PDB file of C-alpha atoms in Angstrom:
ATOM      1  CA  GLY A   1       0.000   0.000   0.000  1.00 42.00           C
ATOM      2  CA  GLU A   2       1.166   3.459   0.867  1.00 43.00           C
ATOM      3  CA  SER A   3       4.320   2.264   2.617  1.00 50.00           C
ATOM      4  CA  VAL A   4       6.085   1.027  -0.491  1.00 55.00           C
ATOM      5  CA  GLY A   5       8.029   4.283  -0.860  1.00 58.00           C
ATOM      6  CA  LEU A   6       9.557   4.184   2.608  1.00 61.00           C
ATOM      7  CA  HIS A   7      12.979   2.784   3.416  1.00 72.00           C
ATOM      8  CA  LEU A   8      12.819  -0.474   5.275  1.00 82.00           C
ATOM      9  CA  PRO A   9      13.276  -0.291   9.046  1.00 91.00           C
ATOM     10  CA  THR A  10      16.134  -2.438  10.296  1.00 93.00           C
ATOM     11  CA  LEU A  11      16.394  -4.755  13.262  1.00 96.00           C
ATOM     12  CA  SER A  12      19.831  -5.936  14.376  1.00 96.00           C
ATOM     13  CA  VAL A  13      20.175  -8.862  16.757  1.00 97.00           C
ATOM     14  CA  GLN A  14      22.990 -10.985  18.100  1.00 97.00           C
ATOM     15  CA  GLU A  15      23.281 -14.507  16.772  1.00 97.00           C
ATOM     16  CA  GLY A  16      21.518 -16.833  19.159  1.00 97.00           C
ATOM     17  CA  ASP A  17      19.159 -14.186  20.527  1.00 97.00           C
ATOM     18  CA  ASN A  18      15.448 -14.104  19.819  1.00 97.00           C
ATOM     19  CA  SER A  19      14.098 -11.684  17.210  1.00 97.00           C
ATOM     20  CA  ILE A  20      10.728  -9.991  17.277  1.00 97.00           C
ATOM     21  CA  ILE A  21       9.459  -8.327  14.130  1.00 97.00           C
ATOM     22  CA  ASN A  22       6.327  -6.243  14.359  1.00 95.00           C
ATOM     23  CA  CYS A  23       3.643  -5.289  11.896  1.00 95.00           C
ATOM     24  CA  ALA A  24       0.540  -3.126  12.058  1.00 93.00           C
ATOM     25  CA  TYR A  25      -2.346  -3.914   9.770  1.00 92.00           C
ATOM     26  CA  SER A  26      -5.313  -1.844   8.728  1.00 87.00           C
ATOM     27  CA  ASN A  27      -8.298  -3.968   7.776  1.00 89.00           C
ATOM     28  CA  SER A  28     -10.404  -5.383  10.598  1.00 89.00           C
ATOM     29  CA  ALA A  29     -12.064  -7.764   8.150  1.00 90.00           C
ATOM     30  CA  SER A  30      -8.840  -9.513   7.091  1.00 91.00           C
ATOM     31  CA  ASP A  31      -9.240 -13.230   7.708  1.00 91.00           C
ATOM     32  CA  TYR A  32      -5.674 -14.431   7.301  1.00 94.00           C
ATOM     33  CA  PHE A  33      -2.252 -12.955   7.945  1.00 96.00           C
ATOM     34  CA  ILE A  34       0.932 -14.249   6.391  1.00 96.00           C
ATOM     35  CA  TRP A  35       4.616 -13.699   7.077  1.00 97.00           C
ATOM     36  CA  TYR A  36       7.075 -13.829   4.203  1.00 97.00           C
ATOM     37  CA  LYS A  37      10.869 -13.920   4.184  1.00 98.00           C
ATOM     38  CA  GLN A  38      12.787 -12.342   1.321  1.00 97.00           C
ATOM     39  CA  GLU A  39      16.473 -13.062   0.956  1.00 96.00           C
ATOM     40  CA  SER A  40      18.618 -10.714  -1.069  1.00 93.00           C
ATOM     41  CA  GLY A  41      17.924 -10.941  -4.793  1.00 93.00           C
ATOM     42  CA  LYS A  42      15.143 -13.494  -4.415  1.00 95.00           C
ATOM     43  CA  GLY A  43      11.380 -13.555  -4.299  1.00 96.00           C
ATOM     44  CA  PRO A  44       9.563 -13.646  -0.950  1.00 97.00           C
ATOM     45  CA  GLN A  45       8.964 -17.070   0.564  1.00 97.00           C
ATOM     46  CA  PHE A  46       6.085 -18.106   2.839  1.00 96.00           C
ATOM     47  CA  ILE A  47       7.038 -18.629   6.474  1.00 96.00           C
ATOM     48  CA  ILE A  48       3.830 -19.014   8.429  1.00 97.00           C
ATOM     49  CA  ASP A  49       0.260 -17.818   8.457  1.00 97.00           C
ATOM     50  CA  ILE A  50      -2.396 -17.292  11.101  1.00 97.00           C
ATOM     51  CA  ARG A  51      -6.136 -17.161  10.841  1.00 96.00           C
ATOM     52  CA  SER A  52      -7.931 -14.208  12.365  1.00 95.00           C
ATOM     53  CA  ASN A  53      -9.723 -16.394  14.929  1.00 95.00           C
ATOM     54  CA  MET A  54      -6.382 -17.364  16.481  1.00 97.00           C
ATOM     55  CA  ASP A  55      -4.061 -15.429  18.786  1.00 97.00           C
ATOM     56  CA  LYS A  56      -0.934 -17.510  18.372  1.00 98.00           C
ATOM     57  CA  ARG A  57       0.537 -20.024  16.043  1.00 98.00           C
ATOM     58  CA  GLN A  58       3.870 -21.793  16.279  1.00 97.00           C
ATOM     59  CA  GLY A  59       6.108 -23.237  13.631  1.00 95.00           C
ATOM     60  CA  GLN A  60       9.673 -24.415  13.595  1.00 93.00           C
ATOM     61  CA  ARG A  61      11.594 -21.735  15.550  1.00 96.00           C
ATOM     62  CA  VAL A  62       8.928 -19.161  14.650  1.00 98.00           C
ATOM     63  CA  THR A  63       5.840 -17.945  16.470  1.00 98.00           C
ATOM     64  CA  VAL A  64       3.283 -15.498  15.182  1.00 98.00           C
ATOM     65  CA  LEU A  65       1.133 -13.511  17.570  1.00 97.00           C
ATOM     66  CA  LEU A  66      -2.016 -11.687  16.548  1.00 97.00           C
ATOM     67  CA  ASN A  67      -3.614  -8.913  18.578  1.00 96.00           C
ATOM     68  CA  LYS A  68      -6.814  -7.931  16.863  1.00 94.00           C
ATOM     69  CA  THR A  69      -7.666  -5.287  19.446  1.00 94.00           C
ATOM     70  CA  VAL A  70      -4.797  -3.082  18.334  1.00 94.00           C
ATOM     71  CA  LYS A  71      -4.412  -4.600  14.854  1.00 94.00           C
ATOM     72  CA  HIS A  72      -0.911  -5.810  15.530  1.00 95.00           C
ATOM     73  CA  LEU A  73       0.972  -8.833  14.293  1.00 95.00           C
ATOM     74  CA  SER A  74       4.394 -10.050  15.360  1.00 97.00           C
ATOM     75  CA  LEU A  75       6.836 -12.702  14.226  1.00 98.00           C
ATOM     76  CA  GLN A  76       9.175 -14.157  16.808  1.00 98.00           C
ATOM     77  CA  ILE A  77      12.232 -16.066  15.667  1.00 98.00           C
ATOM     78  CA  ALA A  78      13.940 -18.139  18.329  1.00 97.00           C
ATOM     79  CA  ALA A  79      17.716 -18.533  18.498  1.00 97.00           C
ATOM     80  CA  THR A  80      18.374 -16.359  15.474  1.00 97.00           C
ATOM     81  CA  GLN A  81      20.862 -17.763  12.993  1.00 96.00           C
ATOM     82  CA  PRO A  82      22.885 -16.100  10.188  1.00 96.00           C
ATOM     83  CA  GLY A  83      20.529 -17.668   7.652  1.00 96.00           C
ATOM     84  CA  ASP A  84      17.675 -15.661   9.145  1.00 97.00           C
ATOM     85  CA  SER A  85      19.130 -12.456   7.686  1.00 97.00           C
ATOM     86  CA  ALA A  86      16.504 -11.216   5.272  1.00 97.00           C
ATOM     87  CA  VAL A  87      13.642  -8.790   4.830  1.00 96.00           C
ATOM     88  CA  TYR A  88      10.433  -9.909   6.496  1.00 97.00           C
ATOM     89  CA  PHE A  89       7.007  -8.839   5.253  1.00 96.00           C
ATOM     90  CA  CYS A  90       3.635  -9.273   6.840  1.00 95.00           C
ATOM     91  CA  ALA A  91       0.613  -9.528   4.553  1.00 95.00           C
ATOM     92  CA  GLU A  92      -3.109  -9.479   5.221  1.00 93.00           C
ATOM     93  CA  ASN A  93      -5.717 -11.192   3.109  1.00 92.00           C
ATOM     94  CA  ILE A  94      -8.308  -8.530   2.422  1.00 87.00           C
ATOM     95  CA  GLY A  95     -10.287 -10.685   0.000  1.00 82.00           C
ATOM     96  CA  ALA A  96     -10.796 -10.074  -3.715  1.00 77.00           C
ATOM     97  CA  GLN A  97      -7.826 -12.371  -4.356  1.00 84.00           C
ATOM     98  CA  LYS A  98      -5.354  -9.751  -3.074  1.00 88.00           C
ATOM     99  CA  LEU A  99      -2.877  -9.484  -0.253  1.00 92.00           C
ATOM    100  CA  VAL A 100      -1.851  -6.178   1.271  1.00 91.00           C
ATOM    101  CA  PHE A 101       1.812  -6.214   2.239  1.00 92.00           C
ATOM    102  CA  GLY A 102       3.394  -4.269   5.060  1.00 91.00           C
ATOM    103  CA  GLN A 103       6.491  -2.163   4.476  1.00 88.00           C
ATOM    104  CA  GLY A 104       8.890  -4.890   5.553  1.00 93.00           C
ATOM    105  CA  THR A 105      11.660  -5.099   8.150  1.00 96.00           C
ATOM    106  CA  ARG A 106      15.294  -5.892   7.403  1.00 96.00           C
ATOM    107  CA  LEU A 107      16.740  -8.316   9.941  1.00 97.00           C
ATOM    108  CA  THR A 108      20.514  -8.359  10.284  1.00 96.00           C
ATOM    109  CA  ILE A 109      22.400 -10.822  12.467  1.00 96.00           C
ATOM    110  CA  ASN A 110      25.509  -9.792  14.349  1.00 92.00           C
ATOM    111  CA  PRO A 111      28.041 -12.573  14.953  1.00 88.00           C
TER     112      PRO A 111
ATOM    113  CA  SER B   1       4.353 -29.595  -7.855  1.00 86.00           C
ATOM    114  CA  GLN B   2       3.893 -26.034  -8.964  1.00 88.00           C
ATOM    115  CA  THR B   3       6.708 -23.851 -10.223  1.00 94.00           C
ATOM    116  CA  ILE B   4       6.863 -20.280 -11.409  1.00 97.00           C
ATOM    117  CA  HIS B   5       9.365 -18.945 -13.900  1.00 97.00           C
ATOM    118  CA  GLN B   6      10.382 -15.428 -14.800  1.00 98.00           C
ATOM    119  CA  TRP B   7      12.693 -14.198 -17.485  1.00 96.00           C
ATOM    120  CA  PRO B   8      14.952 -12.593 -18.058  1.00 96.00           C
ATOM    121  CA  ALA B   9      16.649 -12.635 -14.661  1.00 96.00           C
ATOM    122  CA  THR B  10      18.345  -9.286 -15.295  1.00 97.00           C
ATOM    123  CA  LEU B  11      17.826  -6.628 -17.913  1.00 97.00           C
ATOM    124  CA  VAL B  12      19.486  -3.314 -18.715  1.00 98.00           C
ATOM    125  CA  GLN B  13      17.501  -1.090 -21.050  1.00 97.00           C
ATOM    126  CA  PRO B  14      17.869   2.502 -22.277  1.00 98.00           C
ATOM    127  CA  VAL B  15      15.239   5.116 -21.501  1.00 98.00           C
ATOM    128  CA  GLY B  16      12.531   5.117 -24.136  1.00 97.00           C
ATOM    129  CA  SER B  17      12.991   1.499 -25.149  1.00 98.00           C
ATOM    130  CA  PRO B  18      10.191  -1.093 -24.950  1.00 97.00           C
ATOM    131  CA  LEU B  19       9.899  -3.762 -22.291  1.00 97.00           C
ATOM    132  CA  SER B  20       8.528  -7.264 -22.150  1.00 97.00           C
ATOM    133  CA  LEU B  21       8.845  -9.432 -19.042  1.00 98.00           C
ATOM    134  CA  GLU B  22       7.385 -12.895 -19.015  1.00 97.00           C
ATOM    135  CA  CYS B  23       6.077 -15.084 -16.235  1.00 98.00           C
ATOM    136  CA  THR B  24       4.817 -18.636 -16.538  1.00 98.00           C
ATOM    137  CA  VAL B  25       3.395 -21.035 -13.992  1.00 98.00           C
ATOM    138  CA  GLU B  26       3.498 -24.816 -14.183  1.00 96.00           C
ATOM    139  CA  GLY B  27       1.565 -27.464 -12.323  1.00 95.00           C
ATOM    140  CA  THR B  28      -1.679 -25.615 -11.676  1.00 94.00           C
ATOM    141  CA  SER B  29      -4.711 -24.426 -13.579  1.00 92.00           C
ATOM    142  CA  ASN B  30      -6.524 -21.102 -13.548  1.00 95.00           C
ATOM    143  CA  PRO B  31      -4.131 -19.408 -11.138  1.00 96.00           C
ATOM    144  CA  ASN B  32      -4.488 -15.837  -9.972  1.00 96.00           C
ATOM    145  CA  LEU B  33      -1.433 -13.978 -11.285  1.00 97.00           C
ATOM    146  CA  TYR B  34       0.257 -10.861  -9.989  1.00 97.00           C
ATOM    147  CA  TRP B  35       2.985  -8.392 -10.976  1.00 97.00           C
ATOM    148  CA  TYR B  36       4.792  -6.488  -8.227  1.00 96.00           C
ATOM    149  CA  ARG B  37       7.589  -3.955  -8.375  1.00 95.00           C
ATOM    150  CA  GLN B  38      10.119  -3.461  -5.626  1.00 93.00           C
ATOM    151  CA  ALA B  39      12.440  -0.471  -5.638  1.00 88.00           C
ATOM    152  CA  ALA B  40      15.816  -0.923  -3.957  1.00 84.00           C
ATOM    153  CA  GLY B  41      15.388  -1.156  -0.199  1.00 83.00           C
ATOM    154  CA  ARG B  42      11.652  -0.687  -0.439  1.00 86.00           C
ATOM    155  CA  GLY B  43       8.437  -2.681  -0.067  1.00 89.00           C
ATOM    156  CA  LEU B  44       6.274  -4.482  -2.607  1.00 92.00           C
ATOM    157  CA  GLN B  45       4.041  -2.466  -4.891  1.00 92.00           C
ATOM    158  CA  LEU B  46       1.239  -4.363  -6.615  1.00 93.00           C
ATOM    159  CA  LEU B  47       1.076  -3.320 -10.266  1.00 95.00           C
ATOM    160  CA  PHE B  48      -1.416  -5.705 -11.884  1.00 96.00           C
ATOM    161  CA  TYR B  49      -3.331  -8.839 -11.074  1.00 95.00           C
ATOM    162  CA  SER B  50      -5.393 -11.252 -13.123  1.00 96.00           C
ATOM    163  CA  VAL B  51      -8.000 -13.806 -12.128  1.00 95.00           C
ATOM    164  CA  GLY B  52      -8.364 -15.276 -15.619  1.00 94.00           C
ATOM    165  CA  ILE B  53      -7.336 -15.120 -19.271  1.00 94.00           C
ATOM    166  CA  GLY B  54      -7.764 -11.620 -20.626  1.00 90.00           C
ATOM    167  CA  GLN B  55      -8.793 -10.239 -17.235  1.00 94.00           C
ATOM    168  CA  ILE B  56      -6.359  -7.613 -15.976  1.00 95.00           C
ATOM    169  CA  SER B  57      -6.785  -5.262 -13.034  1.00 93.00           C
ATOM    170  CA  SER B  58      -4.449  -2.294 -12.755  1.00 92.00           C
ATOM    171  CA  GLU B  59      -3.520  -1.039  -9.328  1.00 89.00           C
ATOM    172  CA  VAL B  60      -1.301   1.912 -10.153  1.00 83.00           C
ATOM    173  CA  PRO B  61      -1.609   4.180 -13.200  1.00 70.00           C
ATOM    174  CA  GLN B  62       1.698   4.255 -15.055  1.00 81.00           C
ATOM    175  CA  ASN B  63       3.325   3.566 -18.380  1.00 90.00           C
ATOM    176  CA  LEU B  64       3.227  -0.196 -17.861  1.00 95.00           C
ATOM    177  CA  SER B  65       0.644  -2.679 -19.070  1.00 96.00           C
ATOM    178  CA  ALA B  66      -0.014  -6.359 -18.496  1.00 97.00           C
ATOM    179  CA  SER B  67      -1.521  -9.121 -20.563  1.00 97.00           C
ATOM    180  CA  ARG B  68      -2.534 -12.706 -19.986  1.00 97.00           C
ATOM    181  CA  PRO B  69      -2.656 -14.437 -23.361  1.00 95.00           C
ATOM    182  CA  GLN B  70      -2.767 -17.929 -21.854  1.00 95.00           C
ATOM    183  CA  ASP B  71      -3.979 -19.391 -18.580  1.00 96.00           C
ATOM    184  CA  ARG B  72      -0.533 -19.685 -17.042  1.00 96.00           C
ATOM    185  CA  GLN B  73       1.285 -16.853 -18.792  1.00 97.00           C
ATOM    186  CA  PHE B  74       1.487 -13.274 -17.570  1.00 98.00           C
ATOM    187  CA  ILE B  75       3.366 -10.563 -19.429  1.00 97.00           C
ATOM    188  CA  LEU B  76       4.428  -7.118 -18.262  1.00 97.00           C
ATOM    189  CA  SER B  77       5.101  -4.570 -20.993  1.00 97.00           C
ATOM    190  CA  SER B  78       5.979  -0.989 -21.655  1.00 97.00           C
ATOM    191  CA  LYS B  79       6.198   0.940 -24.910  1.00 96.00           C
ATOM    192  CA  LYS B  80       8.717   3.456 -23.553  1.00 96.00           C
ATOM    193  CA  LEU B  81      10.675   2.901 -20.361  1.00 96.00           C
ATOM    194  CA  LEU B  82      11.342   5.670 -17.854  1.00 95.00           C
ATOM    195  CA  LEU B  83      14.236   5.909 -15.419  1.00 95.00           C
ATOM    196  CA  SER B  84      11.729   5.422 -12.616  1.00 93.00           C
ATOM    197  CA  ASP B  85      10.797   2.004 -14.010  1.00 95.00           C
ATOM    198  CA  SER B  86      14.033   0.555 -12.649  1.00 95.00           C
ATOM    199  CA  GLY B  87      13.456  -2.014  -9.949  1.00 95.00           C
ATOM    200  CA  PHE B  88      12.975  -5.640  -9.073  1.00 97.00           C
ATOM    201  CA  TYR B  89       9.887  -7.088 -10.761  1.00 97.00           C
ATOM    202  CA  LEU B  90       8.226 -10.039  -9.122  1.00 98.00           C
ATOM    203  CA  CYS B  91       5.543 -12.275 -10.524  1.00 98.00           C
ATOM    204  CA  ALA B  92       3.399 -14.327  -8.165  1.00 98.00           C
ATOM    205  CA  TRP B  93       0.549 -16.779  -8.363  1.00 97.00           C
ATOM    206  CA  SER B  94      -2.122 -17.954  -5.984  1.00 96.00           C
ATOM    207  CA  SER B  95      -4.852 -20.547  -6.126  1.00 94.00           C
ATOM    208  CA  TRP B  96      -8.464 -19.423  -6.061  1.00 88.00           C
ATOM    209  CA  LEU B  97      -9.011 -22.422  -3.772  1.00 89.00           C
ATOM    210  CA  ALA B  98      -6.612 -21.171  -1.094  1.00 90.00           C
ATOM    211  CA  VAL B  99      -8.481 -19.786   1.891  1.00 89.00           C
ATOM    212  CA  ASN B 100      -5.517 -17.642   2.931  1.00 89.00           C
ATOM    213  CA  ASN B 101      -4.765 -16.469  -0.627  1.00 90.00           C
ATOM    214  CA  GLU B 102      -1.107 -17.383  -0.127  1.00 94.00           C
ATOM    215  CA  GLN B 103       0.934 -16.076  -3.017  1.00 96.00           C
ATOM    216  CA  PHE B 104       3.952 -17.890  -4.435  1.00 97.00           C
ATOM    217  CA  PHE B 105       6.631 -15.666  -5.881  1.00 98.00           C
ATOM    218  CA  GLY B 106       8.944 -16.167  -8.806  1.00 97.00           C
ATOM    219  CA  PRO B 107      12.685 -15.445  -8.750  1.00 97.00           C
ATOM    220  CA  GLY B 108      12.223 -11.896 -10.042  1.00 97.00           C
ATOM    221  CA  THR B 109      13.659  -9.778 -12.840  1.00 97.00           C
ATOM    222  CA  ARG B 110      16.025  -6.969 -11.992  1.00 97.00           C
ATOM    223  CA  LEU B 111      15.485  -4.131 -14.447  1.00 97.00           C
ATOM    224  CA  THR B 112      17.888  -1.220 -14.774  1.00 97.00           C
ATOM    225  CA  VAL B 113      16.868   1.664 -17.003  1.00 97.00           C
ATOM    226  CA  LEU B 114      19.754   3.923 -18.027  1.00 97.00           C
TER     227      LEU B 114
END
């Protein structure tokens, strides 16, 4: 949406620490939320999704939390590794066969 | 399994020249298809999407156009490129059956307009 012209915010974490990436969404009627990971020079890849009737969903080393009251979504990555360095996008399914993507966050890992 | 292809992978074009980027999907039928542009260090901007052959929806007015001549083929074109058209162009597909509308992205085409 409107955030595509903004530079990506950056999150730097130490290798082995946990990372928390946040996202605000706009549409109360969105029924699914998806997190994507985009490595440099590649297309985004699906990480995990969460349905709007859930508050939390866990995957392998990742957890997504959904707070519908404040329209906030977060992605937690446990024990961050160098391979986690990427840009992370949240996306909300607004219907009409379209996703609305957030502005993205660049995650960098310090050794 | 489904795969999505884009070509070329990189392209350098002079201002004012035409453009044609191609995207094809294998292993699925009647996919929804999408073109996104990503400027360096920026987010994803949806340019066009298509829910069927010959059906194109434009999200942002610009000097680009899209066509879908076949079910699994999506083409992005321009008659005259501008400097501002430089960027990373991503094609994606989704299944109309998917409840979450998960989109699967291609490898992208990096376009530099000089």
